[in-house]
Short mmCIF file of C-alpha atoms in Angstrom, two decimals:
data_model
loop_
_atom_site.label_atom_id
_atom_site.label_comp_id
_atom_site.label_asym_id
_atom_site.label_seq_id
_atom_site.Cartn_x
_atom_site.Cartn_y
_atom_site.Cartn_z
CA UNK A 1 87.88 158.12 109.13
CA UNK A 2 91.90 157.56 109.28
CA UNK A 3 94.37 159.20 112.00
CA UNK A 4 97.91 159.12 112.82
CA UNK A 5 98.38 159.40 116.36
CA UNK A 6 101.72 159.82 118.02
CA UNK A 7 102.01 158.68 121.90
CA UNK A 8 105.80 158.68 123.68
CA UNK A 9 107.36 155.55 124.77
CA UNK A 10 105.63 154.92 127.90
CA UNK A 11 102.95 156.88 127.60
CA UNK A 12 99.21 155.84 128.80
CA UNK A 13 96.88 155.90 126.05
CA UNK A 14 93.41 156.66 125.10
CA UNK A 15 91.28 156.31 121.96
CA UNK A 16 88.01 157.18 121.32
CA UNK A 17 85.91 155.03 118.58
CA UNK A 18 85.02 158.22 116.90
CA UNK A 19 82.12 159.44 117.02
CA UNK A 20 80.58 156.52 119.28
CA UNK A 21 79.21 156.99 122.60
CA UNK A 22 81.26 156.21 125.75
CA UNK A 23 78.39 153.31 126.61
CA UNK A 24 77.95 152.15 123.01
CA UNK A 25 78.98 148.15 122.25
CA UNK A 26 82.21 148.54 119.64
CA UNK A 27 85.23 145.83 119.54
CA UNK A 28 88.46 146.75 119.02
CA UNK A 29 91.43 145.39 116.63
CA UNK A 30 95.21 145.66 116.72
CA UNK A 31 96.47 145.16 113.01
CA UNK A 32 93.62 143.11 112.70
CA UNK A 33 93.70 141.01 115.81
CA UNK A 34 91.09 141.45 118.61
CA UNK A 35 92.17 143.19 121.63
CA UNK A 36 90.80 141.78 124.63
CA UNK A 37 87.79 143.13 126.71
CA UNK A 38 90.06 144.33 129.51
CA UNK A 39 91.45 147.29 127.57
CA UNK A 40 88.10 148.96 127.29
CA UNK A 41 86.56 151.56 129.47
CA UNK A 42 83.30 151.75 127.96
CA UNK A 43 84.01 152.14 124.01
CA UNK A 44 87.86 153.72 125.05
CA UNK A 45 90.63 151.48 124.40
CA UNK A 46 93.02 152.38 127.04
CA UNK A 47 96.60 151.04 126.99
CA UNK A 48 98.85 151.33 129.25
CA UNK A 49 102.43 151.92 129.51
CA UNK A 50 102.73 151.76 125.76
CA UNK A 51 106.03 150.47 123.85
CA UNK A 52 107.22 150.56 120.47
CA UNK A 53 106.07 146.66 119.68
CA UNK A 54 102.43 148.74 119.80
CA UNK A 55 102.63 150.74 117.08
CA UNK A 56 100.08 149.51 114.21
CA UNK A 57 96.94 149.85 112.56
CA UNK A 58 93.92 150.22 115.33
CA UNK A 59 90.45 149.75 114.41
CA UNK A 60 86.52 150.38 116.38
CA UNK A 61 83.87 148.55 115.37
CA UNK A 62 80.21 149.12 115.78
CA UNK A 63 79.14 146.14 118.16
CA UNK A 64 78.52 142.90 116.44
CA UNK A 65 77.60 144.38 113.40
CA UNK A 66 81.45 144.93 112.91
CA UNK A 67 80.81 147.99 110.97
CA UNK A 68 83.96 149.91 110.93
CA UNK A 69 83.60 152.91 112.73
CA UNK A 70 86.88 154.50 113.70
CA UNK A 71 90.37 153.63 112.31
CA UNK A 72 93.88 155.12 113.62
CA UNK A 73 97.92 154.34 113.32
CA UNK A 74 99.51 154.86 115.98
CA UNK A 75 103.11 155.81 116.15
CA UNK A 76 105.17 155.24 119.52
CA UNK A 77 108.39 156.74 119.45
CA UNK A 78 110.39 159.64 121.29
CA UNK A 79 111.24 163.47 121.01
CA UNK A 80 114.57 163.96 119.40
CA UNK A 81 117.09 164.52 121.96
CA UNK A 82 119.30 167.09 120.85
CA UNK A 83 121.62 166.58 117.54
CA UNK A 84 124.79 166.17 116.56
CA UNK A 85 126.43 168.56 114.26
CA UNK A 86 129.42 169.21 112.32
CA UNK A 87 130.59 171.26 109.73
CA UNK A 88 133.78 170.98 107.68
CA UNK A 89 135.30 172.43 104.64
CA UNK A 90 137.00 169.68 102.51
CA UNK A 91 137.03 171.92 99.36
CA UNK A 92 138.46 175.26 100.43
CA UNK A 93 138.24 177.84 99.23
CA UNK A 94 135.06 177.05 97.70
CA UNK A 95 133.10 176.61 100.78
CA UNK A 96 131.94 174.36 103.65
CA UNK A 97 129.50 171.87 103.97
CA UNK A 98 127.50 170.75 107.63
CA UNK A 99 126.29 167.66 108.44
CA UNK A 100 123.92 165.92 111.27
CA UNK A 101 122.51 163.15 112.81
CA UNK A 102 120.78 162.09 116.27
CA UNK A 103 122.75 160.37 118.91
CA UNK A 104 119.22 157.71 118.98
CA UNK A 105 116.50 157.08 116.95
CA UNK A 106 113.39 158.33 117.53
CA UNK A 107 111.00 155.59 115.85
CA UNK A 108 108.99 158.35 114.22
CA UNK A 109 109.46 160.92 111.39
CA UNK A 110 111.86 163.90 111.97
CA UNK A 111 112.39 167.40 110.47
CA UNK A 112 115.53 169.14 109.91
CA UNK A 113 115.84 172.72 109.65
CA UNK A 114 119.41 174.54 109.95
CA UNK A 115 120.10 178.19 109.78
CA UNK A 116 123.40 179.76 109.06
CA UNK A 117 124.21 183.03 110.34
CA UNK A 118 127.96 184.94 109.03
CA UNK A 119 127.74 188.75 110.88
CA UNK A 120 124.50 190.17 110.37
CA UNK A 121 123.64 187.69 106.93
CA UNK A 122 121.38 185.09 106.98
CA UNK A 123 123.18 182.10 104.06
CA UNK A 124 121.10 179.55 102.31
CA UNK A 125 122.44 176.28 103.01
CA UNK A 126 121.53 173.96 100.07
CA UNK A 127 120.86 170.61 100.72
CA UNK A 128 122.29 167.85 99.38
CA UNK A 129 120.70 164.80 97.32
CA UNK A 130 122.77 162.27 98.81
CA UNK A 131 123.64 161.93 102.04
CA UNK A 132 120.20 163.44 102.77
CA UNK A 133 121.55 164.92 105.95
CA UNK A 134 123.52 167.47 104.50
CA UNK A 135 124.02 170.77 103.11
CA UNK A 136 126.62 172.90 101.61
CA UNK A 137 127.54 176.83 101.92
CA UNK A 138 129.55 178.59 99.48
CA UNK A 139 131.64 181.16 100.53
CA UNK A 140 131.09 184.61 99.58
CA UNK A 141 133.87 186.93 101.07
CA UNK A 142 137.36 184.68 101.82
CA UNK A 143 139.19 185.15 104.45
CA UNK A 144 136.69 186.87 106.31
CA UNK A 145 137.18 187.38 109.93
CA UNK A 146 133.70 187.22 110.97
CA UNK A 147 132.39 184.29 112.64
CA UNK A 148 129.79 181.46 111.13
CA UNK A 149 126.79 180.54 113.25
CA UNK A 150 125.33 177.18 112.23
CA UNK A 151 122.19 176.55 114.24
CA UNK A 152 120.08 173.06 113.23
CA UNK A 153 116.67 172.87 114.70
CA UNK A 154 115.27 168.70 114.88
CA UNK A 155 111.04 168.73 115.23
CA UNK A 156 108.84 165.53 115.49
CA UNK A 157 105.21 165.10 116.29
CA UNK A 158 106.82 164.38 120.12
CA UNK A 159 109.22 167.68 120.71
CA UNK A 160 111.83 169.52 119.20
CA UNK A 161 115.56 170.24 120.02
CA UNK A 162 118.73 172.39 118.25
CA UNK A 163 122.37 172.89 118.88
CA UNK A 164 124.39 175.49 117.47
CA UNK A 165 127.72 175.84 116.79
CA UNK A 166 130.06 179.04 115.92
CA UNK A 167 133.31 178.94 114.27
CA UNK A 168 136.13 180.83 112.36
CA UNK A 169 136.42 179.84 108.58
CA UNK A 170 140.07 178.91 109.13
CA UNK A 171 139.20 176.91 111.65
CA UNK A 172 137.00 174.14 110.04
CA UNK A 173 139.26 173.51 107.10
CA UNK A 174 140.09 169.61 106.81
CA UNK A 175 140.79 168.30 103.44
CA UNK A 176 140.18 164.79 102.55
CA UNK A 177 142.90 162.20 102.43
CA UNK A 178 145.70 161.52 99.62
CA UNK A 179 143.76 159.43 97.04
CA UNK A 180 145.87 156.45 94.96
CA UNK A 181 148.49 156.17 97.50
CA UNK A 182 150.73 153.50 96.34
CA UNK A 183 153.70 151.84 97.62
CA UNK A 184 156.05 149.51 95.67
CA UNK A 185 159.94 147.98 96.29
CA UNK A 186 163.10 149.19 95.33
CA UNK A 187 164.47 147.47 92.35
CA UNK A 188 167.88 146.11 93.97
CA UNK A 189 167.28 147.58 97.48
CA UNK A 190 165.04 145.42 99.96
CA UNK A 191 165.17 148.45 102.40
CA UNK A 192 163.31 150.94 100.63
CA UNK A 193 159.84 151.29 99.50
CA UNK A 194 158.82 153.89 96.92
CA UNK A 195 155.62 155.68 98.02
CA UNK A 196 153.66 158.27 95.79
CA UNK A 197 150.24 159.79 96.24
CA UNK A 198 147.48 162.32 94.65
CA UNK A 199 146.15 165.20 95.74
CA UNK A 200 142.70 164.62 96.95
CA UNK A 201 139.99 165.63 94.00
CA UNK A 202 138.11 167.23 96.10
CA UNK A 203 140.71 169.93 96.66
CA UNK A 204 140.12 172.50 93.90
CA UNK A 205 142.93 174.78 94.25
CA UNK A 206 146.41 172.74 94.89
CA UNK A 207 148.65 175.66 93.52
CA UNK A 208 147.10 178.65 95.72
CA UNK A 209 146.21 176.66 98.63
CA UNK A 210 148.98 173.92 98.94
CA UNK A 211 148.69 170.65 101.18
CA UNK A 212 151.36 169.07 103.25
CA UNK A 213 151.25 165.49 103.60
CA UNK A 214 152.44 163.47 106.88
CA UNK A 215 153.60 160.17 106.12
CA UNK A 216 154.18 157.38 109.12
CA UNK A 217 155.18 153.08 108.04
CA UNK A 218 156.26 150.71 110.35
CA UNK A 219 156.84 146.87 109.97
CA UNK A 220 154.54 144.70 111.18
CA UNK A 221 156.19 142.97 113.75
CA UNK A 222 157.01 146.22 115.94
CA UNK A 223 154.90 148.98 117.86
CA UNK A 224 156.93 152.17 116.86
CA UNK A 225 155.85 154.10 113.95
CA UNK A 226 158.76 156.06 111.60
CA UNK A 227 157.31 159.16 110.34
CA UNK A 228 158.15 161.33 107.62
#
Protein backbone atom coordinates (compact mmCIF):
# COMPACT_ATOMS: atom_id res chain seq x y z
CA UNK A 1 0.00 0.00 0.00
CA UNK A 2 1.88 3.28 -1.50
CA UNK A 3 1.08 7.09 -0.45
CA UNK A 4 2.32 10.41 -1.24
CA UNK A 5 2.11 12.54 1.63
CA UNK A 6 2.78 16.23 1.58
CA UNK A 7 3.84 17.95 5.10
CA UNK A 8 5.06 21.96 5.04
CA UNK A 9 8.50 22.89 5.91
CA UNK A 10 8.40 22.72 9.53
CA UNK A 11 5.67 20.89 10.07
CA UNK A 12 5.35 18.02 12.93
CA UNK A 13 4.60 14.80 11.48
CA UNK A 14 2.74 11.66 12.00
CA UNK A 15 2.45 8.32 10.21
CA UNK A 16 0.55 5.53 10.88
CA UNK A 17 1.95 1.88 9.76
CA UNK A 18 -1.30 1.26 8.08
CA UNK A 19 -3.42 -0.76 9.20
CA UNK A 20 -1.26 -1.83 12.40
CA UNK A 21 -2.27 -1.30 15.84
CA UNK A 22 -0.94 1.67 17.88
CA UNK A 23 0.79 -1.17 20.40
CA UNK A 24 1.85 -3.54 17.63
CA UNK A 25 5.98 -4.17 17.24
CA UNK A 26 6.78 -2.56 13.48
CA UNK A 27 10.35 -0.86 12.58
CA UNK A 28 10.59 1.87 10.56
CA UNK A 29 12.95 2.86 7.42
CA UNK A 30 13.95 6.14 5.83
CA UNK A 31 14.97 5.32 2.09
CA UNK A 32 15.95 2.21 3.43
CA UNK A 33 17.86 3.13 6.52
CA UNK A 34 16.48 2.37 10.04
CA UNK A 35 15.11 5.18 11.93
CA UNK A 36 15.88 5.04 15.43
CA UNK A 37 13.54 3.86 18.31
CA UNK A 38 13.08 7.42 19.60
CA UNK A 39 10.83 8.52 16.74
CA UNK A 40 8.14 6.05 17.63
CA UNK A 41 5.10 6.53 19.74
CA UNK A 42 3.87 3.14 19.78
CA UNK A 43 3.87 2.00 15.90
CA UNK A 44 3.64 6.16 14.88
CA UNK A 45 6.70 7.53 13.52
CA UNK A 46 6.58 11.03 14.66
CA UNK A 47 9.05 13.63 13.32
CA UNK A 48 9.46 16.64 14.30
CA UNK A 49 10.10 19.93 12.89
CA UNK A 50 10.47 18.39 9.47
CA UNK A 51 12.86 19.90 6.60
CA UNK A 52 13.27 19.35 3.08
CA UNK A 53 16.58 16.90 3.59
CA UNK A 54 13.40 14.50 4.88
CA UNK A 55 11.67 13.97 2.02
CA UNK A 56 12.05 10.15 0.81
CA UNK A 57 10.73 6.84 0.65
CA UNK A 58 9.27 5.70 4.32
CA UNK A 59 8.58 2.24 5.09
CA UNK A 60 6.60 0.04 8.41
CA UNK A 61 7.47 -3.17 8.98
CA UNK A 62 5.68 -5.87 10.82
CA UNK A 63 8.05 -6.52 13.93
CA UNK A 64 10.95 -8.75 13.26
CA UNK A 65 9.34 -10.52 10.71
CA UNK A 66 10.13 -7.37 8.51
CA UNK A 67 7.10 -7.95 6.51
CA UNK A 68 6.35 -4.78 4.77
CA UNK A 69 3.35 -3.39 5.97
CA UNK A 70 2.93 0.27 5.12
CA UNK A 71 4.96 2.29 2.55
CA UNK A 72 4.71 6.27 1.93
CA UNK A 73 6.81 9.29 0.08
CA UNK A 74 6.77 12.01 1.64
CA UNK A 75 7.08 15.38 0.07
CA UNK A 76 8.21 18.51 2.27
CA UNK A 77 7.89 21.60 0.55
CA UNK A 78 5.77 24.96 0.79
CA UNK A 79 2.47 26.63 -0.54
CA UNK A 80 3.17 28.81 -3.48
CA UNK A 81 3.41 32.27 -2.40
CA UNK A 82 1.77 34.34 -4.81
CA UNK A 83 3.13 34.59 -8.63
CA UNK A 84 4.62 36.68 -10.79
CA UNK A 85 2.99 37.65 -13.97
CA UNK A 86 3.45 39.44 -17.08
CA UNK A 87 1.99 39.79 -20.25
CA UNK A 88 3.39 41.43 -23.39
CA UNK A 89 2.64 41.70 -26.99
CA UNK A 90 5.86 41.35 -29.10
CA UNK A 91 3.86 40.54 -32.31
CA UNK A 92 1.17 43.19 -32.59
CA UNK A 93 -1.30 43.18 -34.03
CA UNK A 94 -1.57 39.57 -33.87
CA UNK A 95 -1.92 39.24 -30.23
CA UNK A 96 -0.28 38.97 -26.77
CA UNK A 97 1.23 36.37 -24.99
CA UNK A 98 1.50 36.08 -20.68
CA UNK A 99 3.98 34.56 -18.88
CA UNK A 100 4.72 33.41 -15.05
CA UNK A 101 6.81 32.16 -12.58
CA UNK A 102 7.12 32.02 -8.58
CA UNK A 103 9.32 34.41 -6.77
CA UNK A 104 10.63 30.73 -4.71
CA UNK A 105 10.37 27.32 -5.22
CA UNK A 106 8.13 25.35 -3.60
CA UNK A 107 9.96 21.78 -3.55
CA UNK A 108 6.73 20.13 -4.63
CA UNK A 109 4.56 19.93 -7.80
CA UNK A 110 2.55 23.06 -8.87
CA UNK A 111 -0.52 23.79 -11.06
CA UNK A 112 -1.08 26.66 -13.23
CA UNK A 113 -4.34 27.82 -14.25
CA UNK A 114 -4.87 31.46 -15.85
CA UNK A 115 -8.06 33.00 -16.96
CA UNK A 116 -8.40 35.87 -19.31
CA UNK A 117 -11.25 38.08 -19.12
CA UNK A 118 -11.74 41.15 -22.25
CA UNK A 119 -15.46 42.91 -21.21
CA UNK A 120 -17.87 40.37 -20.52
CA UNK A 121 -15.73 37.34 -22.74
CA UNK A 122 -14.04 34.73 -21.25
CA UNK A 123 -10.53 34.02 -24.06
CA UNK A 124 -8.78 30.74 -24.25
CA UNK A 125 -5.27 31.26 -23.60
CA UNK A 126 -3.30 28.46 -25.39
CA UNK A 127 -0.39 27.25 -23.91
CA UNK A 128 2.72 27.05 -25.21
CA UNK A 129 5.13 23.89 -25.79
CA UNK A 130 8.16 25.60 -24.90
CA UNK A 131 8.67 27.73 -22.35
CA UNK A 132 6.07 25.62 -20.50
CA UNK A 133 5.03 28.66 -18.54
CA UNK A 134 3.34 30.36 -21.15
CA UNK A 135 0.44 31.06 -23.19
CA UNK A 136 -0.63 33.14 -26.02
CA UNK A 137 -4.04 35.18 -26.86
CA UNK A 138 -4.94 36.23 -30.21
CA UNK A 139 -6.69 39.20 -30.65
CA UNK A 140 -10.09 39.27 -31.88
CA UNK A 141 -11.38 42.95 -32.19
CA UNK A 142 -8.11 45.59 -32.62
CA UNK A 143 -8.02 48.48 -31.16
CA UNK A 144 -10.54 47.74 -28.76
CA UNK A 145 -10.96 49.99 -25.86
CA UNK A 146 -12.02 47.51 -23.41
CA UNK A 147 -9.75 46.36 -20.84
CA UNK A 148 -7.91 42.68 -20.53
CA UNK A 149 -8.13 40.89 -17.20
CA UNK A 150 -5.43 38.24 -16.86
CA UNK A 151 -5.96 36.36 -13.62
CA UNK A 152 -3.35 33.14 -12.96
CA UNK A 153 -4.36 30.91 -10.17
CA UNK A 154 -0.91 28.63 -8.64
CA UNK A 155 -2.37 25.26 -6.52
CA UNK A 156 -0.12 22.63 -4.75
CA UNK A 157 -0.96 19.84 -2.41
CA UNK A 158 0.15 22.78 0.42
CA UNK A 159 -2.17 26.00 -0.70
CA UNK A 160 -2.98 28.00 -3.49
CA UNK A 161 -2.42 31.71 -4.51
CA UNK A 162 -3.33 34.15 -7.83
CA UNK A 163 -2.59 37.64 -8.92
CA UNK A 164 -4.32 39.41 -11.52
CA UNK A 165 -3.50 41.99 -13.61
CA UNK A 166 -5.70 44.45 -15.97
CA UNK A 167 -4.46 46.37 -18.82
CA UNK A 168 -5.23 48.38 -22.06
CA UNK A 169 -4.08 46.58 -25.34
CA UNK A 170 -2.00 49.63 -26.26
CA UNK A 171 -0.48 49.51 -23.29
CA UNK A 172 1.43 46.13 -23.26
CA UNK A 173 2.88 46.46 -26.72
CA UNK A 174 6.84 45.92 -26.62
CA UNK A 175 8.41 44.56 -29.66
CA UNK A 176 11.53 42.64 -29.54
CA UNK A 177 14.89 44.12 -30.35
CA UNK A 178 16.56 44.96 -33.91
CA UNK A 179 17.95 41.54 -34.97
CA UNK A 180 21.54 41.49 -37.17
CA UNK A 181 22.60 44.79 -36.01
CA UNK A 182 25.90 45.37 -37.51
CA UNK A 183 28.42 47.98 -37.34
CA UNK A 184 31.47 48.38 -39.66
CA UNK A 185 34.20 51.49 -40.50
CA UNK A 186 34.15 54.04 -42.93
CA UNK A 187 36.33 53.31 -45.84
CA UNK A 188 38.71 56.53 -45.63
CA UNK A 189 37.01 58.08 -42.54
CA UNK A 190 38.21 56.74 -38.98
CA UNK A 191 35.33 58.86 -37.43
CA UNK A 192 32.41 57.18 -38.65
CA UNK A 193 30.95 53.84 -38.23
CA UNK A 194 28.24 52.53 -40.54
CA UNK A 195 25.44 50.86 -38.52
CA UNK A 196 22.41 48.92 -40.13
CA UNK A 197 19.82 46.70 -38.53
CA UNK A 198 16.56 44.37 -39.21
CA UNK A 199 13.36 44.57 -38.20
CA UNK A 200 12.72 42.09 -35.55
CA UNK A 201 10.95 38.73 -37.17
CA UNK A 202 8.74 38.59 -34.80
CA UNK A 203 7.06 41.80 -35.92
CA UNK A 204 4.52 40.74 -38.57
CA UNK A 205 3.32 43.91 -39.89
CA UNK A 206 6.38 46.55 -40.45
CA UNK A 207 4.43 48.62 -43.16
CA UNK A 208 1.03 49.19 -41.09
CA UNK A 209 2.52 49.24 -37.77
CA UNK A 210 6.02 50.92 -38.19
CA UNK A 211 8.92 50.79 -35.48
CA UNK A 212 11.25 53.54 -34.52
CA UNK A 213 14.57 52.61 -33.50
CA UNK A 214 16.77 54.55 -30.74
CA UNK A 215 20.29 54.23 -31.32
CA UNK A 216 23.02 55.33 -28.40
CA UNK A 217 27.43 54.44 -29.00
CA UNK A 218 29.95 55.74 -26.99
CA UNK A 219 33.78 54.96 -26.87
CA UNK A 220 35.01 52.98 -24.42
CA UNK A 221 37.11 55.07 -22.54
CA UNK A 222 34.26 57.70 -21.55
CA UNK A 223 30.89 57.61 -19.45
CA UNK A 224 28.61 59.75 -21.78
CA UNK A 225 26.52 58.04 -24.25
CA UNK A 226 25.72 59.94 -27.93
CA UNK A 227 22.36 59.02 -29.00
CA UNK A 228 20.68 59.07 -32.16
Amino acid sequence: DSHIQYERVGADVTMKCGSMDWDAAVTWTANGTDIDESHLNGSYLILKNVDLTQSGQYSCYEGSSWHLKYQTYLRVGTPPKEPVLMCRSNNYPKGFYCSWHLPTPTYIPNSFNISVIHGTREMVCEKDVFPKNRCHIRYLQLFSTVKYKVTLTVTNALGKNSTTVTFDEFAIVKPDPPESVVAKPVPNNPRRLEVSWQNPSSWPDPESFPLKFFLRYRPLILEQWQHV
